[in-house]
PDB file of C-alpha atoms in Angstrom:
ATOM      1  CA  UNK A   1     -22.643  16.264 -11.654  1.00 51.00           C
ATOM      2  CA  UNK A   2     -23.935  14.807  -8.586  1.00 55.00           C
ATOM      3  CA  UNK A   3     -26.809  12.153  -8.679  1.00 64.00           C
ATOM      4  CA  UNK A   4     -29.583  11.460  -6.522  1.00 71.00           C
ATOM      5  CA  UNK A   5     -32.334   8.635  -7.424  1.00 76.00           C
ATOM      6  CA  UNK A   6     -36.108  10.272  -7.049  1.00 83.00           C
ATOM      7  CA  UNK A   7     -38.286   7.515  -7.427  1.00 89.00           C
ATOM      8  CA  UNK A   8     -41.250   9.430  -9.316  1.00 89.00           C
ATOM      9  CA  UNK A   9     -43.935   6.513  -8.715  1.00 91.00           C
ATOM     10  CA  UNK A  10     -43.163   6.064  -5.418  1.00 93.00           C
ATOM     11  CA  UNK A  11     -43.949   9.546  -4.834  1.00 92.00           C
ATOM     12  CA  UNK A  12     -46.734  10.127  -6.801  1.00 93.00           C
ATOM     13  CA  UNK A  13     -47.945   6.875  -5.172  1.00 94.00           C
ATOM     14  CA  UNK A  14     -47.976   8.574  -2.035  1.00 94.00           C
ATOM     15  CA  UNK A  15     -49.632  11.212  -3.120  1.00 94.00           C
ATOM     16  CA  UNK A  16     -52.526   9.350  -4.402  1.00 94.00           C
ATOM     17  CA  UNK A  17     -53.022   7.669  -1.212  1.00 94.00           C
ATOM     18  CA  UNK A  18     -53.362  10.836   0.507  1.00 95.00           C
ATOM     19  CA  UNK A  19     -56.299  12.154  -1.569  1.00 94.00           C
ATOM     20  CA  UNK A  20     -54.601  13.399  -4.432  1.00 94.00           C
ATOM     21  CA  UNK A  21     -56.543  13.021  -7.835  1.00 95.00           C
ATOM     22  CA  UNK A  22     -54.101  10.894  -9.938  1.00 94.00           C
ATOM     23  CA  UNK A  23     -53.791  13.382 -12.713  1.00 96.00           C
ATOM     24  CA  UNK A  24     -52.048  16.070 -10.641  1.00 95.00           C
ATOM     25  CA  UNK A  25     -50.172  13.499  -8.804  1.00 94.00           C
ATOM     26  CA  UNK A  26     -47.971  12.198 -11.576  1.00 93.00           C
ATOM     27  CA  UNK A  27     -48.014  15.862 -12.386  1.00 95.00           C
ATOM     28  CA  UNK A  28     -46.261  17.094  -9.447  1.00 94.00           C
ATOM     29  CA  UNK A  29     -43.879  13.625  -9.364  1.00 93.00           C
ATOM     30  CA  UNK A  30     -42.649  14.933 -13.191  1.00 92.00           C
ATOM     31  CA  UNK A  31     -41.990  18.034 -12.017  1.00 93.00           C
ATOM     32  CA  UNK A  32     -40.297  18.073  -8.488  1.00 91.00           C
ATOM     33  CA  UNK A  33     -37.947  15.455 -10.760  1.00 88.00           C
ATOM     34  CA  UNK A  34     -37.297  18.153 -13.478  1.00 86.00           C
ATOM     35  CA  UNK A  35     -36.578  20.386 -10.634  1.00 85.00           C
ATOM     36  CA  UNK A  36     -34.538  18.271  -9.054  1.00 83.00           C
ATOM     37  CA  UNK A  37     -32.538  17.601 -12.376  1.00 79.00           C
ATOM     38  CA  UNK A  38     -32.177  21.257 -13.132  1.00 75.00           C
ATOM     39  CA  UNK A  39     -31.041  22.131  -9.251  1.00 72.00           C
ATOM     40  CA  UNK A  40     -28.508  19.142  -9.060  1.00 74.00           C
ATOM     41  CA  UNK A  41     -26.398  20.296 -12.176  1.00 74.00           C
ATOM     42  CA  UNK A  42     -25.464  23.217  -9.862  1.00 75.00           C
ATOM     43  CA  UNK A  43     -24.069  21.244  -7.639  1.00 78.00           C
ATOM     44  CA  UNK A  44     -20.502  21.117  -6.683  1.00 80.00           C
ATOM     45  CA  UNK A  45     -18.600  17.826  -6.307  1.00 84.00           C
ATOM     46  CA  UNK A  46     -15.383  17.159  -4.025  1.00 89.00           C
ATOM     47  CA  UNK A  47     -13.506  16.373  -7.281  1.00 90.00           C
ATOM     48  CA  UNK A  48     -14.933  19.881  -8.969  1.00 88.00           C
ATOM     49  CA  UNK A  49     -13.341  21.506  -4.890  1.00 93.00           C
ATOM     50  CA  UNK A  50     -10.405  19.439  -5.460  1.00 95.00           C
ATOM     51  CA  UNK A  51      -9.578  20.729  -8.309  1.00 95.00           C
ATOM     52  CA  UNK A  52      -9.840  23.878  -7.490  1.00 95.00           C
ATOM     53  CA  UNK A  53      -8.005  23.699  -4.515  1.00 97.00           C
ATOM     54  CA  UNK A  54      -4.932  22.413  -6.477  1.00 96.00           C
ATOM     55  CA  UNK A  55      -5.234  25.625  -8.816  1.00 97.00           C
ATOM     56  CA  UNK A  56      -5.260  27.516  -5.712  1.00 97.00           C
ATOM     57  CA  UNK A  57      -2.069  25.538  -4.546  1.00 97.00           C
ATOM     58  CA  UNK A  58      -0.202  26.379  -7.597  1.00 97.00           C
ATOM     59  CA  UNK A  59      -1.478  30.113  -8.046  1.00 97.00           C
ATOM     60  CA  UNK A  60      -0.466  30.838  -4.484  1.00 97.00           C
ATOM     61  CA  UNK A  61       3.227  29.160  -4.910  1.00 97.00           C
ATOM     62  CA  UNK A  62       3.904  31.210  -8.310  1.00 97.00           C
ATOM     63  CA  UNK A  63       2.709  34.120  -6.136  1.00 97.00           C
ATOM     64  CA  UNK A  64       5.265  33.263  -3.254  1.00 97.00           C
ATOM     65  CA  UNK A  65       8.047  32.943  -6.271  1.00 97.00           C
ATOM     66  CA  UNK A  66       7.457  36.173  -7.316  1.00 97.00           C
ATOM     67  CA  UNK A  67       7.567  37.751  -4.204  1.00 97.00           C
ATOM     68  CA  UNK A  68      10.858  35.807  -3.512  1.00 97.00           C
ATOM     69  CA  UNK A  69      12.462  36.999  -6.131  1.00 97.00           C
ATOM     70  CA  UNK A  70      11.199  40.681  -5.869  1.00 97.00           C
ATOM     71  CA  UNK A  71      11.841  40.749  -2.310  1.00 97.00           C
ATOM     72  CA  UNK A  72      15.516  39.552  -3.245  1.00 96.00           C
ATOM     73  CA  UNK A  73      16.060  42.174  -5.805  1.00 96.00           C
ATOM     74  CA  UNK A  74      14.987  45.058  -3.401  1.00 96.00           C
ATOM     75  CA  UNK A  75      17.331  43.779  -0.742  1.00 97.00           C
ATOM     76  CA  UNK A  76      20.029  43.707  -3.049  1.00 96.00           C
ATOM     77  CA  UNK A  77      19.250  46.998  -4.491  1.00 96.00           C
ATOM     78  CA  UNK A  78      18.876  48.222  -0.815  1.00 96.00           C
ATOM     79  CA  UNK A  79      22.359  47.063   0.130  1.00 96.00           C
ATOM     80  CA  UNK A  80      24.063  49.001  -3.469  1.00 94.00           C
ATOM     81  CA  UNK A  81      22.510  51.887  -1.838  1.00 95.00           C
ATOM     82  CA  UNK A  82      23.611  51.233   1.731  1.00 95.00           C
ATOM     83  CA  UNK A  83      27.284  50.139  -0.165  1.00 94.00           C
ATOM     84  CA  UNK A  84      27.274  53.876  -1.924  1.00 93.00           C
ATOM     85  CA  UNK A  85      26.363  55.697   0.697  1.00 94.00           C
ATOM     86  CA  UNK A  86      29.013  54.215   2.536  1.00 93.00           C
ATOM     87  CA  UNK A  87      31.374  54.936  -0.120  1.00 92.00           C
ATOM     88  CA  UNK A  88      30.012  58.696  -0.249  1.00 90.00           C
ATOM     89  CA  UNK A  89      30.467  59.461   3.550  1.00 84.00           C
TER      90      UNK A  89
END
């Protein structure tokens, strides 16, 4: 989860000192922060993209294994059909 520091007095702080009546101030400060809290456990890290990068990785070599293999048993299977042919004719 990422982290950002929201410094709720400052803010309300500066609110007051542009006219705003104390009260709703510290109001708004408490919740942009609860906002902020809920919004930033969305967040995606680099370790959370690295991860799944390196599932990706390994998902996409089984995948090129299996094709290898496939790929190898139709050309084989291709060629005892070529081979019989041959034999046929």
């Amino acid at each position: 989860m990422a982290t950002i520091m929201f410094d709720t007095l400052k803010f309300a702080n500066t609110l007051k000192e542009a006219g705003v009546p104390p009260a709703q101030a510290e109001a708004e400060a408490t919740a942009l922060s609860d906002v902020l809290e809920v919004n930033l456990k969305e967040l995606v890290t680099k370790d959370d993209l690295r991860h799944e990068v390196e599932l990706l990785r390994r998902d996409m070599h089984d995948m090129e294994q299996r094709l290898v293999i496939k790929l190898g048993g139709l050309m084989a299977f291709s060629i005892g059909i070529v081979a019989a042919l041959v034999k046929l004719l």
